[in-house]
Amino acid sequence: RSAGFSVLTAYGTPKLTNQFKEADRKAARFALVLGPDDLAAGVVQLKDLTSGAQQAVERAAIVATLREQLGQ
């Protein structure tokens, strides 16, 4: 948010499928997924909801990567 992005967050333990459906309803372009293995590795999974492509991105580089993907 501090980088100027609109952010939706899921609290509690909703199913991942339901979270992706909600992101689709909100017309989100990307989803960030952070699981226990990602947390340990210092990465976030960046999923492009338009193409379905997914990549691991270092947490420190996520803002720059999103800006690059959005052409900003």
PDB file of C-alpha atoms in Angstrom:
ATOM      1  CA  ARG A   1       0.000   0.000   0.000  1.00  0.00           C
ATOM      2  CA  SER A   2       2.770   2.425   0.846  1.00  0.00           C
ATOM      3  CA  ALA A   3       4.084   1.921  -2.710  1.00  0.00           C
ATOM      4  CA  GLY A   4       0.766   3.124  -4.148  1.00  0.00           C
ATOM      5  CA  PHE A   5      -0.822  -0.240  -4.957  1.00  0.00           C
ATOM      6  CA  SER A   6      -4.389  -1.209  -4.150  1.00  0.00           C
ATOM      7  CA  VAL A   7      -4.206  -4.271  -1.893  1.00  0.00           C
ATOM      8  CA  LEU A   8      -6.756  -6.869  -0.813  1.00  0.00           C
ATOM      9  CA  THR A   9      -5.873  -9.204   2.018  1.00  0.00           C
ATOM     10  CA  ALA A  10      -7.449 -12.434   3.214  1.00  0.00           C
ATOM     11  CA  TYR A  11      -7.719 -12.913   6.954  1.00  0.00           C
ATOM     12  CA  GLY A  12      -8.316 -16.174   8.746  1.00  0.00           C
ATOM     13  CA  THR A  13      -7.951 -19.386   6.792  1.00  0.00           C
ATOM     14  CA  PRO A  14     -10.168 -19.154   3.703  1.00  0.00           C
ATOM     15  CA  LYS A  15      -9.443 -21.676   0.972  1.00  0.00           C
ATOM     16  CA  LEU A  16      -6.935 -20.493  -1.613  1.00  0.00           C
ATOM     17  CA  THR A  17      -9.449 -21.217  -4.393  1.00  0.00           C
ATOM     18  CA  ASN A  18     -11.963 -18.873  -2.771  1.00  0.00           C
ATOM     19  CA  GLN A  19      -9.319 -16.194  -2.419  1.00  0.00           C
ATOM     20  CA  PHE A  20      -8.519 -16.406  -6.150  1.00  0.00           C
ATOM     21  CA  LYS A  21     -12.246 -16.191  -6.962  1.00  0.00           C
ATOM     22  CA  GLU A  22     -12.520 -13.049  -4.827  1.00  0.00           C
ATOM     23  CA  ALA A  23      -9.484 -11.550  -6.579  1.00  0.00           C
ATOM     24  CA  ASP A  24     -11.165 -12.294  -9.914  1.00  0.00           C
ATOM     25  CA  ARG A  25     -14.407 -10.605  -8.771  1.00  0.00           C
ATOM     26  CA  LYS A  26     -12.370  -7.544  -7.790  1.00  0.00           C
ATOM     27  CA  ALA A  27     -10.592  -7.582 -11.187  1.00  0.00           C
ATOM     28  CA  ALA A  28      -7.168  -7.973  -9.565  1.00  0.00           C
ATOM     29  CA  ARG A  29      -4.304  -8.307 -12.033  1.00  0.00           C
ATOM     30  CA  PHE A  30      -1.884 -10.074  -9.688  1.00  0.00           C
ATOM     31  CA  ALA A  31      -2.001 -12.235  -6.585  1.00  0.00           C
ATOM     32  CA  LEU A  32       0.799 -12.646  -4.068  1.00  0.00           C
ATOM     33  CA  VAL A  33       0.929 -16.003  -2.329  1.00  0.00           C
ATOM     34  CA  LEU A  34       3.107 -16.558   0.709  1.00  0.00           C
ATOM     35  CA  GLY A  35       3.254 -20.091   2.074  1.00  0.00           C
ATOM     36  CA  PRO A  36       5.492 -21.554   4.772  1.00  0.00           C
ATOM     37  CA  ASP A  37       8.164 -22.673   2.285  1.00  0.00           C
ATOM     38  CA  ASP A  38       8.151 -19.228   0.642  1.00  0.00           C
ATOM     39  CA  LEU A  39       8.463 -17.556   4.022  1.00  0.00           C
ATOM     40  CA  ALA A  40      11.489 -19.704   4.864  1.00  0.00           C
ATOM     41  CA  ALA A  41      13.067 -18.958   1.462  1.00  0.00           C
ATOM     42  CA  GLY A  42      12.407 -15.198   1.631  1.00  0.00           C
ATOM     43  CA  VAL A  43      10.257 -15.179  -1.508  1.00  0.00           C
ATOM     44  CA  VAL A  44       6.677 -14.491  -2.536  1.00  0.00           C
ATOM     45  CA  GLN A  45       4.859 -16.256  -5.361  1.00  0.00           C
ATOM     46  CA  LEU A  46       3.664 -13.625  -7.844  1.00  0.00           C
ATOM     47  CA  LYS A  47       0.782 -14.919  -9.952  1.00  0.00           C
ATOM     48  CA  ASP A  48      -0.402 -13.015 -13.006  1.00  0.00           C
ATOM     49  CA  LEU A  49      -4.155 -13.590 -12.925  1.00  0.00           C
ATOM     50  CA  THR A  50      -4.515 -12.702 -16.603  1.00  0.00           C
ATOM     51  CA  SER A  51      -2.000 -15.199 -18.035  1.00  0.00           C
ATOM     52  CA  GLY A  52      -1.797 -17.654 -15.133  1.00  0.00           C
ATOM     53  CA  ALA A  53       2.004 -17.348 -15.091  1.00  0.00           C
ATOM     54  CA  GLN A  54       3.608 -17.600 -11.678  1.00  0.00           C
ATOM     55  CA  GLN A  55       7.101 -16.770 -10.490  1.00  0.00           C
ATOM     56  CA  ALA A  56       8.994 -16.658  -7.211  1.00  0.00           C
ATOM     57  CA  VAL A  57      10.158 -13.131  -6.369  1.00  0.00           C
ATOM     58  CA  GLU A  58      12.372 -12.089  -3.467  1.00  0.00           C
ATOM     59  CA  ARG A  59      10.270 -10.163  -0.973  1.00  0.00           C
ATOM     60  CA  ALA A  60      12.581  -7.157  -1.161  1.00  0.00           C
ATOM     61  CA  ALA A  61      12.058  -6.983  -4.938  1.00  0.00           C
ATOM     62  CA  ILE A  62       8.274  -7.365  -5.115  1.00  0.00           C
ATOM     63  CA  VAL A  63       7.447  -3.652  -5.555  1.00  0.00           C
ATOM     64  CA  ALA A  64       9.995  -3.223  -8.346  1.00  0.00           C
ATOM     65  CA  THR A  65       8.805  -6.429 -10.029  1.00  0.00           C
ATOM     66  CA  LEU A  66       5.156  -5.340  -9.892  1.00  0.00           C
ATOM     67  CA  ARG A  67       6.033  -1.929 -11.322  1.00  0.00           C
ATOM     68  CA  GLU A  68       7.979  -3.590 -14.131  1.00  0.00           C
ATOM     69  CA  GLN A  69       5.071  -5.957 -14.888  1.00  0.00           C
ATOM     70  CA  LEU A  70       2.644  -3.026 -14.941  1.00  0.00           C
ATOM     71  CA  GLY A  71       4.950  -0.902 -17.099  1.00  0.00           C
ATOM     72  CA  GLN A  72       5.338   1.824 -14.489  1.00  0.00           C
TER      73      GLN A  72
END
